[in-house]
mmCIF file of C-alpha atoms in Angstrom:
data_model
loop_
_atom_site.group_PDB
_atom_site.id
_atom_site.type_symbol
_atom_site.label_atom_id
_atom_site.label_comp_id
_atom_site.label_asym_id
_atom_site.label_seq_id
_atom_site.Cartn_x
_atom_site.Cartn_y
_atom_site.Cartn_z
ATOM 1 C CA UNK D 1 0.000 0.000 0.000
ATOM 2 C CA UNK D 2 1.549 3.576 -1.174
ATOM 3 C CA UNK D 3 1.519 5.706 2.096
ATOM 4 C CA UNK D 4 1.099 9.680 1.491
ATOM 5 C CA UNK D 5 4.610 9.937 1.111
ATOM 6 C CA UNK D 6 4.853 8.185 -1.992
ATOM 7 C CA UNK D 7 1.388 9.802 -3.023
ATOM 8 C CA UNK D 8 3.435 12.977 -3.049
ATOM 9 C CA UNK D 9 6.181 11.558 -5.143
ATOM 10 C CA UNK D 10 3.402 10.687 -7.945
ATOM 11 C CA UNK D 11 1.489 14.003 -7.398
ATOM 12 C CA UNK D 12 5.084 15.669 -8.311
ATOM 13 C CA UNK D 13 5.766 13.294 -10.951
ATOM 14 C CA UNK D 14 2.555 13.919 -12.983
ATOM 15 C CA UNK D 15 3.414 17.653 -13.431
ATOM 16 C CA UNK D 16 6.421 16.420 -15.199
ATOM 17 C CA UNK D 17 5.553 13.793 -17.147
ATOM 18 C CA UNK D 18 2.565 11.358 -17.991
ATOM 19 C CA UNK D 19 2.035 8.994 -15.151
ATOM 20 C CA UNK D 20 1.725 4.767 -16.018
ATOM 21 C CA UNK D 21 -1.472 3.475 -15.665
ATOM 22 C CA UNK D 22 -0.181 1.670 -13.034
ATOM 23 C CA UNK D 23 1.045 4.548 -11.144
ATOM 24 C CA UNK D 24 -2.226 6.751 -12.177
ATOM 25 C CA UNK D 25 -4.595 3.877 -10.856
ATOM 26 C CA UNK D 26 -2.392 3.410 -7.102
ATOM 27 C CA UNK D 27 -2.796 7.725 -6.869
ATOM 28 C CA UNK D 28 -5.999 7.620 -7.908
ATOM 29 C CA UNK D 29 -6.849 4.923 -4.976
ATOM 30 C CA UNK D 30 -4.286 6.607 -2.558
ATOM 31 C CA UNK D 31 -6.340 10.630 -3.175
ATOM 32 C CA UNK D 32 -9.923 8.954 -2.630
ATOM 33 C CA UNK D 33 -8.922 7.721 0.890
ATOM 34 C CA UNK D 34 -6.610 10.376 1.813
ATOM 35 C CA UNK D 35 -7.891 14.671 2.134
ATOM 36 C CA UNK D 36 -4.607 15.800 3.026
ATOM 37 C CA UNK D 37 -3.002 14.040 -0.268
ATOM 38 C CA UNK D 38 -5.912 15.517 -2.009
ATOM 39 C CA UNK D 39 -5.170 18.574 -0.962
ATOM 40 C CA UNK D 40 -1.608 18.469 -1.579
ATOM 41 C CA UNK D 41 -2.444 17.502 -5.104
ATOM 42 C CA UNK D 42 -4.357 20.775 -5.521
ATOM 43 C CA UNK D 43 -1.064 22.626 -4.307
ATOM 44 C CA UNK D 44 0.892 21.263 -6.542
ATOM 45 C CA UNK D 45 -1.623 21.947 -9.774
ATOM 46 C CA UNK D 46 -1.439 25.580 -8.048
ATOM 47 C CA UNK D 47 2.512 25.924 -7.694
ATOM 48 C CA UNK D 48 2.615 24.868 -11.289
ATOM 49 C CA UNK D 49 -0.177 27.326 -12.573
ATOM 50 C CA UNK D 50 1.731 29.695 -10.376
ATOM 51 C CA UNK D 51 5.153 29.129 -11.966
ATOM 52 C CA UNK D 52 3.411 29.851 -15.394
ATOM 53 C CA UNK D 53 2.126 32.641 -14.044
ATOM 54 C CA UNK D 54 4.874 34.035 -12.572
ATOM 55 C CA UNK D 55 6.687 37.219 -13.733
ATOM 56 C CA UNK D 56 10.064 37.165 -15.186
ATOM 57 C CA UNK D 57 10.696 40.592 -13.141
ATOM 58 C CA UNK D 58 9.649 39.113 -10.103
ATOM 59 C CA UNK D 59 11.874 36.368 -10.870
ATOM 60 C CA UNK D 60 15.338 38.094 -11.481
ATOM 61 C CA UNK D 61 16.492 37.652 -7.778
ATOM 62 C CA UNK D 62 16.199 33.642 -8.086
ATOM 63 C CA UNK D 63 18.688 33.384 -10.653
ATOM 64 C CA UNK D 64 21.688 34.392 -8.233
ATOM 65 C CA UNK N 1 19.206 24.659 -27.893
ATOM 66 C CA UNK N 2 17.844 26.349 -30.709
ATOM 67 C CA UNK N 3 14.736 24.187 -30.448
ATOM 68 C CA UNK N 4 14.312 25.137 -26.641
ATOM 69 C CA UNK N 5 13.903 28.481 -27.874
ATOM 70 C CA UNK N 6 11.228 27.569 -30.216
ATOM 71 C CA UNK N 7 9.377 25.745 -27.098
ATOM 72 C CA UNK N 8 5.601 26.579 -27.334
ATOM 73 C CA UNK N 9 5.868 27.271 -23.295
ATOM 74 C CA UNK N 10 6.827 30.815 -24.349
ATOM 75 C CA UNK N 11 3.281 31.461 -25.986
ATOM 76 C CA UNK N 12 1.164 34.335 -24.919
ATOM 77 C CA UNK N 13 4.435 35.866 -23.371
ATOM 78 C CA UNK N 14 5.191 39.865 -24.166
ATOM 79 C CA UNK N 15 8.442 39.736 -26.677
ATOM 80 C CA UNK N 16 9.957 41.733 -23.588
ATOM 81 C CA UNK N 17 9.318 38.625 -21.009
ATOM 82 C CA UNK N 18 10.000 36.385 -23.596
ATOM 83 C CA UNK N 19 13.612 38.317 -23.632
ATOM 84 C CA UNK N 20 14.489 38.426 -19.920
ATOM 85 C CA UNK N 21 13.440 34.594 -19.649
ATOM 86 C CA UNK N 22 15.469 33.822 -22.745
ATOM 87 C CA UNK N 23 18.541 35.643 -20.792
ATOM 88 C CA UNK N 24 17.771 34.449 -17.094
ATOM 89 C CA UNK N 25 17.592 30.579 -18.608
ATOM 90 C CA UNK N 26 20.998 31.037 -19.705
ATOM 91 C CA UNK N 27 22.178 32.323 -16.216
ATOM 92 C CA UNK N 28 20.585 29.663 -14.394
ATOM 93 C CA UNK N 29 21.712 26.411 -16.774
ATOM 94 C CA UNK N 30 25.156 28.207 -16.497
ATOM 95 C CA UNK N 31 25.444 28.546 -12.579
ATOM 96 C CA UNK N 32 24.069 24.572 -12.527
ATOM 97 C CA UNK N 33 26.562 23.549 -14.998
ATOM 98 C CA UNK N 34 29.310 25.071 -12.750
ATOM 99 C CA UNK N 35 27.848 23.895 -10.184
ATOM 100 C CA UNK N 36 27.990 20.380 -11.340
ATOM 101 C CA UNK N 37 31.793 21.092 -12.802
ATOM 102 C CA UNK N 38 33.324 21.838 -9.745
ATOM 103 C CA UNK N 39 31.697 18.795 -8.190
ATOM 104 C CA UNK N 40 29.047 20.381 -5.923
ATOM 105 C CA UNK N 41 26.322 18.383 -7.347
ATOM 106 C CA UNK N 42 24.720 15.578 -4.900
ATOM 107 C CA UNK N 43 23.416 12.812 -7.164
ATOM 108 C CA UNK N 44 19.922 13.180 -5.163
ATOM 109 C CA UNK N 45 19.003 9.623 -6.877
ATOM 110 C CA UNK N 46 16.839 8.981 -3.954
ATOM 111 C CA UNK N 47 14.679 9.925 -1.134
ATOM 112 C CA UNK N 48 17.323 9.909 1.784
ATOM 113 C CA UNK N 49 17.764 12.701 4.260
ATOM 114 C CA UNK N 50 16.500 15.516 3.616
ATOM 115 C CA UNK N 51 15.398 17.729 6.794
ATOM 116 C CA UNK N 52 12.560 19.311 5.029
ATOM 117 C CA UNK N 53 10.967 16.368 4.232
ATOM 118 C CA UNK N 54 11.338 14.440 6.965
ATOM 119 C CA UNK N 55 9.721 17.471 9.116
ATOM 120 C CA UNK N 56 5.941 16.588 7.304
ATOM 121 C CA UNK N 57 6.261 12.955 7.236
ATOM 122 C CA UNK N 58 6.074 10.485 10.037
ATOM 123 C CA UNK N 59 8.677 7.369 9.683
ATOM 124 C CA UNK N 60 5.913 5.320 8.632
ATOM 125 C CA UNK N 61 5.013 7.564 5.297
ATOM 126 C CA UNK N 62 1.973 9.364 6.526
ATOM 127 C CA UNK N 63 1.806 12.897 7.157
ATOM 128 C CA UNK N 64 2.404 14.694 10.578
ATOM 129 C CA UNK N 65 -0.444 15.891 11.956
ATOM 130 C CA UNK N 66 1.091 19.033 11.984
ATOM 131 C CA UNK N 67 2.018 19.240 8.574
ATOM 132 C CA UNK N 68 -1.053 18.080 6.859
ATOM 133 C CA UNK N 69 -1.531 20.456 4.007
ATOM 134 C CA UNK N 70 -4.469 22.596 4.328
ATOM 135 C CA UNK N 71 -7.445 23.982 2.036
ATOM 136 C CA UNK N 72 -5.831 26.840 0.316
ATOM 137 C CA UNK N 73 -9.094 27.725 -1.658
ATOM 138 C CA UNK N 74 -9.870 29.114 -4.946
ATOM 139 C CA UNK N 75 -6.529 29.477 -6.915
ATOM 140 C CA UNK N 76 -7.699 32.150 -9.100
ATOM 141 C CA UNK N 77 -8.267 34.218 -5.696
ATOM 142 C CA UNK N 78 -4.363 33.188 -4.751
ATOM 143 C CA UNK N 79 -3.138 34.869 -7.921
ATOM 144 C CA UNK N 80 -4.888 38.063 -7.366
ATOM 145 C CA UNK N 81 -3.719 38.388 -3.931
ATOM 146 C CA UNK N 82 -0.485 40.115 -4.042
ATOM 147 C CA UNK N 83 0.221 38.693 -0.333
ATOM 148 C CA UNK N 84 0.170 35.311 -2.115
ATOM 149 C CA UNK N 85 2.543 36.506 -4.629
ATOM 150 C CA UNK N 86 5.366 37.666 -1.459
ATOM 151 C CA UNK N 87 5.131 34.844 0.014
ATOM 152 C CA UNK N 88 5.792 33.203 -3.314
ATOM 153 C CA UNK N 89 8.786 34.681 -4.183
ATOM 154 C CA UNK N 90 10.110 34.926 -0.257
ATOM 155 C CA UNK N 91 9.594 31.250 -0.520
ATOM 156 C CA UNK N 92 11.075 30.871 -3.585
ATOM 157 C CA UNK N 93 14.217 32.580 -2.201
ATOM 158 C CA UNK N 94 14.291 30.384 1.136
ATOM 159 C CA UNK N 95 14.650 27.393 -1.178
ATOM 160 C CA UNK N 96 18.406 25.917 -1.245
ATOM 161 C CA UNK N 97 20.329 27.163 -4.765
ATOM 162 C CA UNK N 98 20.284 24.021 -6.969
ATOM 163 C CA UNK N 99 16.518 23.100 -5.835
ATOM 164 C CA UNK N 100 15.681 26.759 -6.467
ATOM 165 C CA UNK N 101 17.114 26.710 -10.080
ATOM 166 C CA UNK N 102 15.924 23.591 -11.475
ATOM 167 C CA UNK N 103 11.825 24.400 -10.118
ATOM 168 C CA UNK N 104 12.445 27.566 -12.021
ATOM 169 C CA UNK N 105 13.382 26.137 -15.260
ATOM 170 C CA UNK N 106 10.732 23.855 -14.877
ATOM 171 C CA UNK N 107 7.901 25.610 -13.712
ATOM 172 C CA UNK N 108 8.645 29.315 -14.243
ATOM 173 C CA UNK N 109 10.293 28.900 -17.765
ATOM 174 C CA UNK N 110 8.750 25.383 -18.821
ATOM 175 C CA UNK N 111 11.673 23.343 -19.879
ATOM 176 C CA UNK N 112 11.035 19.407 -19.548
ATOM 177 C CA UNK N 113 13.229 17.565 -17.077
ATOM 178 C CA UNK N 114 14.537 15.913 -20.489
ATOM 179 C CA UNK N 115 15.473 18.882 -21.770
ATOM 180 C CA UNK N 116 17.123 20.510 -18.291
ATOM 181 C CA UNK N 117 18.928 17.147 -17.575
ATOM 182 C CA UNK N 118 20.782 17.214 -21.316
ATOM 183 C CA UNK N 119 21.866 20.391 -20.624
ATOM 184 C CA UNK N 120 23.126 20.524 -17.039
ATOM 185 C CA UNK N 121 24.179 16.253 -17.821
ATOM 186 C CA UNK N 122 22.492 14.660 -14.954
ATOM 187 C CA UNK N 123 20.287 11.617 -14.991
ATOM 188 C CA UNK N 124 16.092 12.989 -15.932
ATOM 189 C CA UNK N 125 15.424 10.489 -11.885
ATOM 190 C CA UNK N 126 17.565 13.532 -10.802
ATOM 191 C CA UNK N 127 15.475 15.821 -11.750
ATOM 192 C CA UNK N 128 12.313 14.283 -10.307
ATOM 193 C CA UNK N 129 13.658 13.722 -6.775
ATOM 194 C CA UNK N 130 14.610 18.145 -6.941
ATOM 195 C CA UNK N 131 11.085 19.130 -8.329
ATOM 196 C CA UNK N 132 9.673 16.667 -5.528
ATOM 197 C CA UNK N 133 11.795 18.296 -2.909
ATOM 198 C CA UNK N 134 11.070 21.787 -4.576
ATOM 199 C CA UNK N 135 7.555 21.604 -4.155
ATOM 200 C CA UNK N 136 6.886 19.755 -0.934
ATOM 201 C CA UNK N 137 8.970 22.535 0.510
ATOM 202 C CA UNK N 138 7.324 25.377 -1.333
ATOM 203 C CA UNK N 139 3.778 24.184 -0.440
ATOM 204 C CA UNK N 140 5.088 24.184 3.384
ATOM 205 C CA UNK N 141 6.428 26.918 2.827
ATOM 206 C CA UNK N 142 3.242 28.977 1.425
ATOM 207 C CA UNK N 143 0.991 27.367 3.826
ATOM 208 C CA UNK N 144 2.902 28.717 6.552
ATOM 209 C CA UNK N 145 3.915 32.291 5.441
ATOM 210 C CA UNK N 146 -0.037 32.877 3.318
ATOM 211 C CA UNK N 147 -2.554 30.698 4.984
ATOM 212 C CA UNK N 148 -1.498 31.685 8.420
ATOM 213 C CA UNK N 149 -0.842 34.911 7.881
ATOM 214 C CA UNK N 150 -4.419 35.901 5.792
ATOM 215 C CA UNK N 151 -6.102 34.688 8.851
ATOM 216 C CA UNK N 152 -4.450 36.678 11.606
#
């Protein structure tokens, strides 16, 4: 059984690249039982809508 | 790296953005290939110690009950709130340098992790553990410095 911290490690993975259906199914499974993963799945959609988002003026200090 | 610059993630981008990203990519893959030249690079191939982490899980793999991420609400709200946007960017800043750079070619300029790992040279797994790491911490991070502060 995938705990939340390996929910996480999908959740990141699927903003990167497609997820197998094997992975996509044990998520899937992992998210219905789980409202903090759930959650956390939302933040991560957000922090990548975010980065899109972002400014590039904003973002000159981060490139130190 | 011609075809980078062709990427489709610059669409809908001002020619002026489109500019300083074009520069500020540059200065980032160049401080991470130094970085990985003069040897500073961890490999980072797996999950092992790292502090931040290990602060919102328990040793079994659930969450701490302190660190169980929250509702943060309607995301188009975040993005208009310019308190969401400092803590962004202060967050962004408390990250450590090589986890910093690599979320922002990835989410703030849109490279792949194929196409940042062929140009820094590190395996694409590499890449994956950092953006992991990147945003576990950032989403701590925001829920702390945002969430708690809108409320008080």
């Amino acid at each position: 059984m995938m705990m939340c911290k390996g929910a996480t490690r999908l959740m990141s993975l699927r903003q990167d690249r497609p997820l197998t259906l094997r992975q996509r199914l044990s998520l899937r499974f992992h998210l219905m039982m789980c409202d903090a993963c759930t959650e956390c799945n939302r933040q991560f959609d957000l922090l990548h809508e975010a980065g899109r988002r972002h400014t590039p003026e904003l973002q000159a200090d981060d490139a130190r | 790296m011609a075809a980078i610059e062709k990427d489709a993630s610059f669409a809908g981008r001002s020619g002026y953005e489109t500019w300083v990203f074009g520069i500020l990519k540059y200065k980032i893959l160049d401080a991470l290939r130094a970085q990985k030249r003069q040897g500073k690079w961890q490999p980072l191939e797996d999950e092992t110690d790292d502090d931040a982490i290990d602060r919102q899980f328990q040793q079994n793999g659930r969450w701490r009950v302190e660190a169980r991420p929250a509702r943060w609400g309607d995301p188009e709200a975040a993005f208009e709130n310019e308190l969401f946007w400092r803590v962004f960017d202060a967050c962004m800043i408390a990250l450590p340098d090589t986890i910093a750079r690599v979320f922002s070619l990835r989410e703030l300029m849109g490279l792949s992790t194929a196409e940042i790992c062929r140009e820094i040279g590190i395996k694409e797994n590499n890449c994956w553990v950092i953006l992991h790491r990147a945003r576990l911490r950032l989403r701590a991070c925001i829920e702390q410095g945002w969430l708690k502060e809108a409320s008080t």
